mmCIF file of C-alpha atoms and ligand atoms in Angstrom:
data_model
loop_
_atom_site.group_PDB
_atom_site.id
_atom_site.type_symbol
_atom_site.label_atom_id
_atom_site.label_comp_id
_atom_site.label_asym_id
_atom_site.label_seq_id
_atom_site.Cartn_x
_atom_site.Cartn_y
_atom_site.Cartn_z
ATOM 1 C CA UNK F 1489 -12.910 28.808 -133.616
ATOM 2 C CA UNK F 1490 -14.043 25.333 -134.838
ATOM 3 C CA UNK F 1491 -11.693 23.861 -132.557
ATOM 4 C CA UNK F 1492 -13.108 25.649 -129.563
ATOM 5 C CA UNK F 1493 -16.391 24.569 -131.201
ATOM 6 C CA UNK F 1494 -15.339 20.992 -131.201
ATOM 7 C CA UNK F 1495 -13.890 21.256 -127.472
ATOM 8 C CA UNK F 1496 -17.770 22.065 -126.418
ATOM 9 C CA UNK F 1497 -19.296 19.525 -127.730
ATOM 10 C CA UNK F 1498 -16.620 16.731 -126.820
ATOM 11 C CA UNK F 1499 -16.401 18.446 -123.284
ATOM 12 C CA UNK F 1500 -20.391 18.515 -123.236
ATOM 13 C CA UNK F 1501 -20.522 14.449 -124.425
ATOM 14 C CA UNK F 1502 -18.025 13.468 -121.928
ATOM 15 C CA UNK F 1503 -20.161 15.783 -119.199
ATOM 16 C CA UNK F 1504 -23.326 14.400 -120.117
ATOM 17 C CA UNK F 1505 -21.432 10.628 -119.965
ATOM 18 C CA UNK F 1506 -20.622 11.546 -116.705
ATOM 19 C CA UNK F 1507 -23.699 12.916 -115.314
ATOM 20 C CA UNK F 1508 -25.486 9.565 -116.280
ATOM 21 C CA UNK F 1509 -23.004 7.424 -114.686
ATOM 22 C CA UNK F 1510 -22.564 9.312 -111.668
ATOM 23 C CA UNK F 1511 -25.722 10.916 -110.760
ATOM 24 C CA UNK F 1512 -28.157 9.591 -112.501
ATOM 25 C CA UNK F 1513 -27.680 5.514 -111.424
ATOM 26 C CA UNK F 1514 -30.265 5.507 -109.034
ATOM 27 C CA UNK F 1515 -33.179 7.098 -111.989
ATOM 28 C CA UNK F 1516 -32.119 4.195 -113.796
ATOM 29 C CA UNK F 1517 -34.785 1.371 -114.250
ATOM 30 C CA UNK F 1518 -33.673 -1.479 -112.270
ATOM 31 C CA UNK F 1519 -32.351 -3.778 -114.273
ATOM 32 C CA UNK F 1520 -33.173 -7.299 -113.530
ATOM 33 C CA UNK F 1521 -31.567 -10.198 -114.834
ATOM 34 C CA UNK F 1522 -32.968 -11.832 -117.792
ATOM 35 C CA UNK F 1523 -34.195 -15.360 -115.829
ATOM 36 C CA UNK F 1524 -36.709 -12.861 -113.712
ATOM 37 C CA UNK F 1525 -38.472 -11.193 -116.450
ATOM 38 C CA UNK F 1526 -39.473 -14.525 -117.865
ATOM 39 C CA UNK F 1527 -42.495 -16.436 -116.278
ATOM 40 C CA UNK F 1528 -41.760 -20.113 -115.629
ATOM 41 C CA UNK F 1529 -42.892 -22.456 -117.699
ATOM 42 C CA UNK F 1530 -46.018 -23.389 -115.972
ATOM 43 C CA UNK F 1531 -47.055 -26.108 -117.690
ATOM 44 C CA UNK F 1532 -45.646 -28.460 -120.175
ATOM 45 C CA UNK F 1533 -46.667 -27.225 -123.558
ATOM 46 C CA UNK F 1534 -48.816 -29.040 -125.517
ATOM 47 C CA UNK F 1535 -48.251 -31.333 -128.400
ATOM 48 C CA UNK F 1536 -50.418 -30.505 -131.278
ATOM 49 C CA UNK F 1537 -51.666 -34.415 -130.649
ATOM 50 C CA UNK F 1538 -53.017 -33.541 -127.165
ATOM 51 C CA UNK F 1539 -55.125 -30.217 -128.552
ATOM 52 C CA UNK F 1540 -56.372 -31.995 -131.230
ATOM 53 C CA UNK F 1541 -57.175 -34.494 -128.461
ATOM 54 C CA UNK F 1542 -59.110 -31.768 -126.309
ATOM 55 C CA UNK F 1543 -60.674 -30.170 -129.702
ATOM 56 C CA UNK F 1544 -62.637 -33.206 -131.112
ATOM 57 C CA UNK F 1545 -61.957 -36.044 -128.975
ATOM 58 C CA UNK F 1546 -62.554 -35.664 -125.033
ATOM 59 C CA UNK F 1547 -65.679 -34.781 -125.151
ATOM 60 C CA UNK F 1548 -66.389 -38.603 -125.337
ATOM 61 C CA UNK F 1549 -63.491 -39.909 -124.079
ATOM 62 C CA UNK F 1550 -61.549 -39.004 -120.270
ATOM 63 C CA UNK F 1551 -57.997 -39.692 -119.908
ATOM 64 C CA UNK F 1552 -59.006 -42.608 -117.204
ATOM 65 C CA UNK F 1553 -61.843 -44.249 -116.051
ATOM 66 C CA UNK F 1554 -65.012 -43.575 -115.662
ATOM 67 C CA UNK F 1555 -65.864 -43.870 -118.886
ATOM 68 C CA UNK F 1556 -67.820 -41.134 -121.003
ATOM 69 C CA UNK F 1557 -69.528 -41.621 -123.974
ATOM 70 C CA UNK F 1558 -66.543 -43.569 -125.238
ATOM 71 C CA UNK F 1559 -64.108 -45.574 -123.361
ATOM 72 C CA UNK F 1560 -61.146 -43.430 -121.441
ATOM 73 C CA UNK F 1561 -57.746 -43.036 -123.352
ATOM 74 C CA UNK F 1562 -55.820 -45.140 -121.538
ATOM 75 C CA UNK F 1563 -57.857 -47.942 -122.427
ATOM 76 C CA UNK F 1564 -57.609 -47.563 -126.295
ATOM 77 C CA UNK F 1565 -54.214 -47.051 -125.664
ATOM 78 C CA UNK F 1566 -53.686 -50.129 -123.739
ATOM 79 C CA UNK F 1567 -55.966 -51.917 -126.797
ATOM 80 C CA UNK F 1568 -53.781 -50.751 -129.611
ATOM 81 C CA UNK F 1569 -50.732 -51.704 -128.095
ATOM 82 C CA UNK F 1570 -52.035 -55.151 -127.323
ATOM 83 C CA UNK F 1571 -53.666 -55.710 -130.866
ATOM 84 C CA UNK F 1572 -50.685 -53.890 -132.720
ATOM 85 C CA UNK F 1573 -46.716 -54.183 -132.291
ATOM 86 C CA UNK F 1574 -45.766 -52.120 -135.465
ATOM 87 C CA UNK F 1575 -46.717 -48.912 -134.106
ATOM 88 C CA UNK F 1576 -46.787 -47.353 -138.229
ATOM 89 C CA UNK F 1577 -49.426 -50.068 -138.605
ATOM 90 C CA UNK F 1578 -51.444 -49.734 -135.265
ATOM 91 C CA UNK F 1579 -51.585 -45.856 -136.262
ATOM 92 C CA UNK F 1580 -52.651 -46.122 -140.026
ATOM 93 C CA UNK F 1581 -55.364 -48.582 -138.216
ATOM 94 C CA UNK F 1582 -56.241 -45.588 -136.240
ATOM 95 C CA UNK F 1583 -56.833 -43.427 -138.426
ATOM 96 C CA UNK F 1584 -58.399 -45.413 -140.440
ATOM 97 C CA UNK F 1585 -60.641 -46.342 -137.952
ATOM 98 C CA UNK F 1586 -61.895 -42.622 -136.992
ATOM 99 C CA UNK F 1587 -62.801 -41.922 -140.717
ATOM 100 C CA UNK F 1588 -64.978 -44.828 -141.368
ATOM 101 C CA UNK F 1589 -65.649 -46.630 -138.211
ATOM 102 C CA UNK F 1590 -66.635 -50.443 -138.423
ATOM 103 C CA UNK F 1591 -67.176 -52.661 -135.484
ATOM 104 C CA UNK F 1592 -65.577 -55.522 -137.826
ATOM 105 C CA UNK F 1593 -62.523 -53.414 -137.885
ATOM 106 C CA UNK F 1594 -62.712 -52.809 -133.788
ATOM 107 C CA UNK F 1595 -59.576 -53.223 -131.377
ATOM 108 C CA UNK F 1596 -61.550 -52.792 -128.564
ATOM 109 C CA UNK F 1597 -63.479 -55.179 -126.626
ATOM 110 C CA UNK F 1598 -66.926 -56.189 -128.396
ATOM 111 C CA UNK F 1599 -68.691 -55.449 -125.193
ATOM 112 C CA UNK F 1600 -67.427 -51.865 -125.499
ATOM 113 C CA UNK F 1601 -68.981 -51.348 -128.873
ATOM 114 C CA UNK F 1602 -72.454 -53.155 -127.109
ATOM 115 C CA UNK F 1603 -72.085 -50.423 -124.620
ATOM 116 C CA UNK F 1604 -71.359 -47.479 -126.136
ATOM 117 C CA UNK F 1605 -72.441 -48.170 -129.544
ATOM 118 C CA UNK F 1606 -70.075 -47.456 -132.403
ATOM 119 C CA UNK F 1607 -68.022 -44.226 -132.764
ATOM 120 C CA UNK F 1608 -69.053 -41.860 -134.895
ATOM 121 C CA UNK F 1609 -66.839 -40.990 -138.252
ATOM 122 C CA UNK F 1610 -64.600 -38.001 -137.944
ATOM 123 C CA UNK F 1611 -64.597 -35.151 -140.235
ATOM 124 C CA UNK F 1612 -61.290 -34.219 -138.612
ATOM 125 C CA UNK F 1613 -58.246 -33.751 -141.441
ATOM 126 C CA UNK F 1614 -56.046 -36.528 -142.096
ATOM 127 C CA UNK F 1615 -53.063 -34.716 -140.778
ATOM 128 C CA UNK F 1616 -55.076 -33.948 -137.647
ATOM 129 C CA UNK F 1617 -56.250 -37.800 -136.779
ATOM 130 C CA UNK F 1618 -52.857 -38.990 -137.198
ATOM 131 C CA UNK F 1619 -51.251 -36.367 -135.052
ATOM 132 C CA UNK F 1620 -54.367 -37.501 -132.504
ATOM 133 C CA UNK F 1621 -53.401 -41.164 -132.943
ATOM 134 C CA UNK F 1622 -49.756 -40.410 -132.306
ATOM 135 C CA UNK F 1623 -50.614 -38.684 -129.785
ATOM 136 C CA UNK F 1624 -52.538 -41.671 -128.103
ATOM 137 C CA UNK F 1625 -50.304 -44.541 -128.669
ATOM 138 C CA UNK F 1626 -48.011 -42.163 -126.736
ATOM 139 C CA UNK F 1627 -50.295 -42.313 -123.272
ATOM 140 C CA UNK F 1628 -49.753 -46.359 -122.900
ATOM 141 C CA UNK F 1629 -49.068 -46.727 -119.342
ATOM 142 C CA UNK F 1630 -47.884 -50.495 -118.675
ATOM 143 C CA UNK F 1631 -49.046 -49.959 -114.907
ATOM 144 C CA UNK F 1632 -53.024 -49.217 -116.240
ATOM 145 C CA UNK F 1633 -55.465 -52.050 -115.761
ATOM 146 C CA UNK F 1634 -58.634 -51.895 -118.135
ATOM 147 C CA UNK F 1635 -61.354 -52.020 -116.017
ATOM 148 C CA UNK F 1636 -61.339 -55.954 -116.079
ATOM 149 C CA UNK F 1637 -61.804 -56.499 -119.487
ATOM 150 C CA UNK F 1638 -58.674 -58.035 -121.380
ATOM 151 C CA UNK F 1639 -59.305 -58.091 -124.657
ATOM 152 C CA UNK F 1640 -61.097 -61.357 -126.036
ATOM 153 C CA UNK F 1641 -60.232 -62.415 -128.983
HETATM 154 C C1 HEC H 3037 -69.275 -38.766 -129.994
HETATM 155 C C2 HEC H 3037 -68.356 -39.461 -129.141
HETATM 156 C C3 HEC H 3037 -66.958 -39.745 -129.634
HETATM 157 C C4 HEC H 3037 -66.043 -38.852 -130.126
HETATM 158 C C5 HEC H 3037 -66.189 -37.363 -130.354
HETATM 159 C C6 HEC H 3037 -64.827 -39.606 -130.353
HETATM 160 N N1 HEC H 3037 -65.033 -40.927 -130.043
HETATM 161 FE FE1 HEC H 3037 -63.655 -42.401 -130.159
HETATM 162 N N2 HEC H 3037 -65.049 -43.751 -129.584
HETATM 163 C C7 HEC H 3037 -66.330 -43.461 -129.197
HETATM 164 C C8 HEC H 3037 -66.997 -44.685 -128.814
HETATM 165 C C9 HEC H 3037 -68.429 -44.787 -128.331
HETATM 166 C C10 HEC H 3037 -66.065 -45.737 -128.975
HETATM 167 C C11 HEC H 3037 -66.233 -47.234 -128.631
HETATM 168 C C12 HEC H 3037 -66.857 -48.028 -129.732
HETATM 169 C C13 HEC H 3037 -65.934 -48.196 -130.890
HETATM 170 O O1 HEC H 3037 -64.830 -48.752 -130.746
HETATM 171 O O2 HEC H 3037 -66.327 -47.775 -131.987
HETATM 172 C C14 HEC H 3037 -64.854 -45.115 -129.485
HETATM 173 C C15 HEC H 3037 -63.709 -45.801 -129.808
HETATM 174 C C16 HEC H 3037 -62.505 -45.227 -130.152
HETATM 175 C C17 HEC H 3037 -61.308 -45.966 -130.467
HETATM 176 C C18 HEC H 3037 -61.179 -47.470 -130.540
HETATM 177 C C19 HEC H 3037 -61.546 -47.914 -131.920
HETATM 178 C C20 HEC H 3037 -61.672 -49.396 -132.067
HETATM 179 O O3 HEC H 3037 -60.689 -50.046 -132.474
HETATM 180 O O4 HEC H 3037 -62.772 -49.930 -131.785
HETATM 181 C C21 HEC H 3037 -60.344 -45.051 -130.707
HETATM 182 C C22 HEC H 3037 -58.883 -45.318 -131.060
HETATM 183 C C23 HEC H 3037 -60.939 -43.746 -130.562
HETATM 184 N N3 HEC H 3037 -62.260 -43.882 -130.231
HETATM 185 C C24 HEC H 3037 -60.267 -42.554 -130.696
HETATM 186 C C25 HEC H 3037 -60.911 -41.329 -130.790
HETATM 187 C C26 HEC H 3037 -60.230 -40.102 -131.101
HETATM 188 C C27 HEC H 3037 -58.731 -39.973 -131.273
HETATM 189 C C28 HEC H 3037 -61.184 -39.123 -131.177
HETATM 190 C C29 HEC H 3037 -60.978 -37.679 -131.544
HETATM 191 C C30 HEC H 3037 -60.415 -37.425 -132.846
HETATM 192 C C31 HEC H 3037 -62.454 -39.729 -130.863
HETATM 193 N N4 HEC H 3037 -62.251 -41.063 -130.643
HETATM 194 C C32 HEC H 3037 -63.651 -39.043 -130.807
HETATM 195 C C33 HEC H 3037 -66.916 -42.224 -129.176
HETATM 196 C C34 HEC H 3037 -66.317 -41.046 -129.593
#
């Protein structure tokens, strides 16, 4: 008897196997390969640099010219580079700056601090203006002219 018993169920299993290969394919969710399920990247994600950037920083300051509040990004960037070829040092400068702003300790133009009048200290963390600064020194574009004003030194 437990032998016929066994027969069933093995017959049923190998039924059932059959009846979903055979007849059931077409019930079958299509299957589509894994690269269509997955949206394409749309955009580059960010670096934590750039939000940081967009959290506490562009309100006063555009990528490119015109100018906000502050001067645009590329500027500074073309600034830093100028006044700094140790990048470590031209970042700790950064920083520095954006804690306890001091037109003595300025990179930028003088005029620029006549203009827009001195930043404003950030109560951003530490780990948060460096990533920023990083961040910044990385937009240098050789091919950016500031808007006519090299700095004087
Ligand atoms: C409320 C407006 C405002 C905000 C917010 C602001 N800045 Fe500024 N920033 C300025 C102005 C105005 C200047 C130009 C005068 C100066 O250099 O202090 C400036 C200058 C700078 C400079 C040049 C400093 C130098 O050597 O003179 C850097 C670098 C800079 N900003 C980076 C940042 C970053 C990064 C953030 C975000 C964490 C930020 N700023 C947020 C207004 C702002």
């Amino acid at each position: 008897m437990p032998r016929l018993l066994i027969g069933l169920v093995v017959g049923l299993l190998i039924g059932a196997s059959v009846m979903y290969f055979i007849i059931k394919p077409s019930e079958r969710p299509a299957e589509k390969p894994v690269a269509e399920n997955v949206e394409p990247a749309k955009t580059k994600l960010k670096s934590e640099g750039e939000l940081v950037y967009e959290k506490s920083c562009k309100v006063c300051h555009p990528m490119e010219p015109p100018a906000g509040q502050g001067p645009p990004i590329l500027g500074l960037a073309t600034h830093y580079r100028e006044a700094f070829s140790d990048k470590e040092k031209g970042l700790a400068h950064m920083v520095d700056f954006m804690k306890n702003p001091d037109s003595s300790k300025s990179k930028v133009e003088p005029r620029a601090i006549k203009r827009f009048g001195l930043m404003p200290a950030m109560a951003n963390s530490k780990t948060e203006l460096k990533l920023v600064a990083q961040w910044l020194w990385d937009q240098y574009d050789p091919s950016f002219e500031c808007g006519g004003g090299k700095r004087r030194k």
